[in-house]
Amino acid sequence: MESAVIDYSKDGHGFTQVVRGSTSGSSKDNWISFFAPNEKQVCVLDLNTVKTYCADYGSALPPYGGIDYVLDSKGVDRLVASVYVILVAGILVSIR
């Protein structure tokens, strides 16, 4: 059964689409990662607290090409209290 936890189009993020990719999964402690391709944001959602953390990837150098999926660490890094998200994408190459 599916249910909506957050409506990212109405909660202040203004996302028009969220994508997880075909190989993403959730962590053992209920974190899931996703990206918003139109807004160029990669995010992770803590389902326990329903809090979202995002980063902009639109200004990355070199620029990203097509994004395939995101991966999140399988738990919190207790030393630095962080969850890591990996954005798996190609690099946009320009040949002149």
PDB file of C-alpha atoms in Angstrom:
ATOM      1  CA  MET A   1       0.000   0.000   0.000  1.00  0.00           C
ATOM      2  CA  GLU A   2       1.299   3.440  -0.926  1.00  0.00           C
ATOM      3  CA  SER A   3       0.678   6.598   1.038  1.00  0.00           C
ATOM      4  CA  ALA A   4       1.937  10.166   0.799  1.00  0.00           C
ATOM      5  CA  VAL A   5       4.169  11.353   3.635  1.00  0.00           C
ATOM      6  CA  ILE A   6       4.984  14.828   2.271  1.00  0.00           C
ATOM      7  CA  ASP A   7       3.646  16.833  -0.656  1.00  0.00           C
ATOM      8  CA  TYR A   8       6.855  18.467  -1.843  1.00  0.00           C
ATOM      9  CA  SER A   9       4.950  20.706  -4.267  1.00  0.00           C
ATOM     10  CA  LYS A  10       3.189  22.422  -1.341  1.00  0.00           C
ATOM     11  CA  ASP A  11       5.602  22.238   1.611  1.00  0.00           C
ATOM     12  CA  GLY A  12       7.954  25.055   0.599  1.00  0.00           C
ATOM     13  CA  HIS A  13      10.286  23.017  -1.628  1.00  0.00           C
ATOM     14  CA  GLY A  14       8.122  23.579  -4.713  1.00  0.00           C
ATOM     15  CA  PHE A  15       9.255  20.364  -6.409  1.00  0.00           C
ATOM     16  CA  THR A  16       7.389  19.515  -9.606  1.00  0.00           C
ATOM     17  CA  GLN A  17       8.683  15.933  -9.665  1.00  0.00           C
ATOM     18  CA  VAL A  18      10.628  13.640  -7.331  1.00  0.00           C
ATOM     19  CA  VAL A  19      12.525  10.588  -8.593  1.00  0.00           C
ATOM     20  CA  ARG A  20      14.301   7.796  -6.762  1.00  0.00           C
ATOM     21  CA  GLY A  21      15.666   5.848  -9.700  1.00  0.00           C
ATOM     22  CA  SER A  22      15.391   2.176 -10.441  1.00  0.00           C
ATOM     23  CA  THR A  23      17.956   0.835  -7.977  1.00  0.00           C
ATOM     24  CA  SER A  24      17.297   2.936  -4.872  1.00  0.00           C
ATOM     25  CA  GLY A  25      16.274   1.445  -1.554  1.00  0.00           C
ATOM     26  CA  SER A  26      15.650   2.683   1.948  1.00  0.00           C
ATOM     27  CA  SER A  27      18.109   2.382   4.805  1.00  0.00           C
ATOM     28  CA  LYS A  28      17.573   0.106   7.784  1.00  0.00           C
ATOM     29  CA  ASP A  29      16.739   3.130   9.948  1.00  0.00           C
ATOM     30  CA  ASN A  30      14.110   4.620   7.604  1.00  0.00           C
ATOM     31  CA  TRP A  31      15.960   7.144   5.461  1.00  0.00           C
ATOM     32  CA  ILE A  32      15.221   7.409   1.719  1.00  0.00           C
ATOM     33  CA  SER A  33      16.959   9.510  -0.904  1.00  0.00           C
ATOM     34  CA  PHE A  34      15.549  11.075  -4.048  1.00  0.00           C
ATOM     35  CA  PHE A  35      16.152  13.910  -6.472  1.00  0.00           C
ATOM     36  CA  ALA A  36      14.049  16.668  -8.016  1.00  0.00           C
ATOM     37  CA  PRO A  37      15.364  16.948 -11.594  1.00  0.00           C
ATOM     38  CA  ASN A  38      13.603  20.183 -12.550  1.00  0.00           C
ATOM     39  CA  GLU A  39      14.816  22.015  -9.445  1.00  0.00           C
ATOM     40  CA  LYS A  40      18.266  20.320  -9.474  1.00  0.00           C
ATOM     41  CA  GLN A  41      18.032  19.169  -5.844  1.00  0.00           C
ATOM     42  CA  VAL A  42      19.201  15.884  -4.303  1.00  0.00           C
ATOM     43  CA  CYS A  43      17.520  15.081  -0.985  1.00  0.00           C
ATOM     44  CA  VAL A  44      17.233  12.583   1.823  1.00  0.00           C
ATOM     45  CA  LEU A  45      14.103  12.120   3.940  1.00  0.00           C
ATOM     46  CA  ASP A  46      14.168  10.884   7.523  1.00  0.00           C
ATOM     47  CA  LEU A  47      10.894   8.980   7.756  1.00  0.00           C
ATOM     48  CA  ASN A  48      11.164   8.829  11.565  1.00  0.00           C
ATOM     49  CA  THR A  49      11.026  12.615  11.982  1.00  0.00           C
ATOM     50  CA  VAL A  50       9.565  13.465   8.538  1.00  0.00           C
ATOM     51  CA  LYS A  51      12.415  15.940   7.982  1.00  0.00           C
ATOM     52  CA  THR A  52      14.044  16.489   4.594  1.00  0.00           C
ATOM     53  CA  TYR A  53      17.610  17.603   3.865  1.00  0.00           C
ATOM     54  CA  CYS A  54      18.491  18.788   0.348  1.00  0.00           C
ATOM     55  CA  ALA A  55      21.476  20.040  -1.634  1.00  0.00           C
ATOM     56  CA  ASP A  56      21.652  21.855  -4.963  1.00  0.00           C
ATOM     57  CA  TYR A  57      23.446  20.015  -7.751  1.00  0.00           C
ATOM     58  CA  GLY A  58      22.579  22.491 -10.515  1.00  0.00           C
ATOM     59  CA  SER A  59      25.756  24.521 -10.151  1.00  0.00           C
ATOM     60  CA  ALA A  60      28.136  21.528 -10.027  1.00  0.00           C
ATOM     61  CA  LEU A  61      31.260  21.675 -12.163  1.00  0.00           C
ATOM     62  CA  PRO A  62      31.507  19.859 -14.426  1.00  0.00           C
ATOM     63  CA  PRO A  63      27.719  19.868 -14.985  1.00  0.00           C
ATOM     64  CA  TYR A  64      25.866  16.590 -14.595  1.00  0.00           C
ATOM     65  CA  GLY A  65      24.329  14.824 -17.538  1.00  0.00           C
ATOM     66  CA  GLY A  66      21.412  12.421 -17.189  1.00  0.00           C
ATOM     67  CA  ILE A  67      20.865  11.270 -13.622  1.00  0.00           C
ATOM     68  CA  ASP A  68      20.296   7.558 -13.202  1.00  0.00           C
ATOM     69  CA  TYR A  69      19.559   7.176  -9.476  1.00  0.00           C
ATOM     70  CA  VAL A  70      20.533   8.108  -5.921  1.00  0.00           C
ATOM     71  CA  LEU A  71      21.908   5.932  -3.129  1.00  0.00           C
ATOM     72  CA  ASP A  72      21.909   6.662   0.591  1.00  0.00           C
ATOM     73  CA  SER A  73      24.195   5.325   3.264  1.00  0.00           C
ATOM     74  CA  LYS A  74      22.728   2.420   5.172  1.00  0.00           C
ATOM     75  CA  GLY A  75      22.574   4.235   8.479  1.00  0.00           C
ATOM     76  CA  VAL A  76      23.876   7.397  10.107  1.00  0.00           C
ATOM     77  CA  ASP A  77      27.623   7.989  10.368  1.00  0.00           C
ATOM     78  CA  ARG A  78      27.670   8.397  14.155  1.00  0.00           C
ATOM     79  CA  LEU A  79      31.092  10.076  14.195  1.00  0.00           C
ATOM     80  CA  VAL A  80      29.844  13.096  12.249  1.00  0.00           C
ATOM     81  CA  ALA A  81      26.070  12.529  12.621  1.00  0.00           C
ATOM     82  CA  SER A  82      25.510  12.431   8.873  1.00  0.00           C
ATOM     83  CA  VAL A  83      23.716  10.400   6.239  1.00  0.00           C
ATOM     84  CA  TYR A  84      25.461  10.331   2.862  1.00  0.00           C
ATOM     85  CA  VAL A  85      23.685  10.474  -0.484  1.00  0.00           C
ATOM     86  CA  ILE A  86      25.389   9.540  -3.750  1.00  0.00           C
ATOM     87  CA  LEU A  87      24.013  10.987  -6.962  1.00  0.00           C
ATOM     88  CA  VAL A  88      24.796   8.588  -9.826  1.00  0.00           C
ATOM     89  CA  ALA A  89      24.922  10.510 -13.092  1.00  0.00           C
ATOM     90  CA  GLY A  90      26.837  10.990 -16.277  1.00  0.00           C
ATOM     91  CA  ILE A  91      28.962  14.049 -16.951  1.00  0.00           C
ATOM     92  CA  LEU A  92      27.695  16.481 -19.543  1.00  0.00           C
ATOM     93  CA  VAL A  93      30.443  16.704 -22.159  1.00  0.00           C
ATOM     94  CA  SER A  94      30.682  19.475 -24.703  1.00  0.00           C
ATOM     95  CA  ILE A  95      32.847  18.994 -27.777  1.00  0.00           C
ATOM     96  CA  ARG A  96      33.638  21.964 -29.986  1.00  0.00           C
TER      97      ARG A  96
END
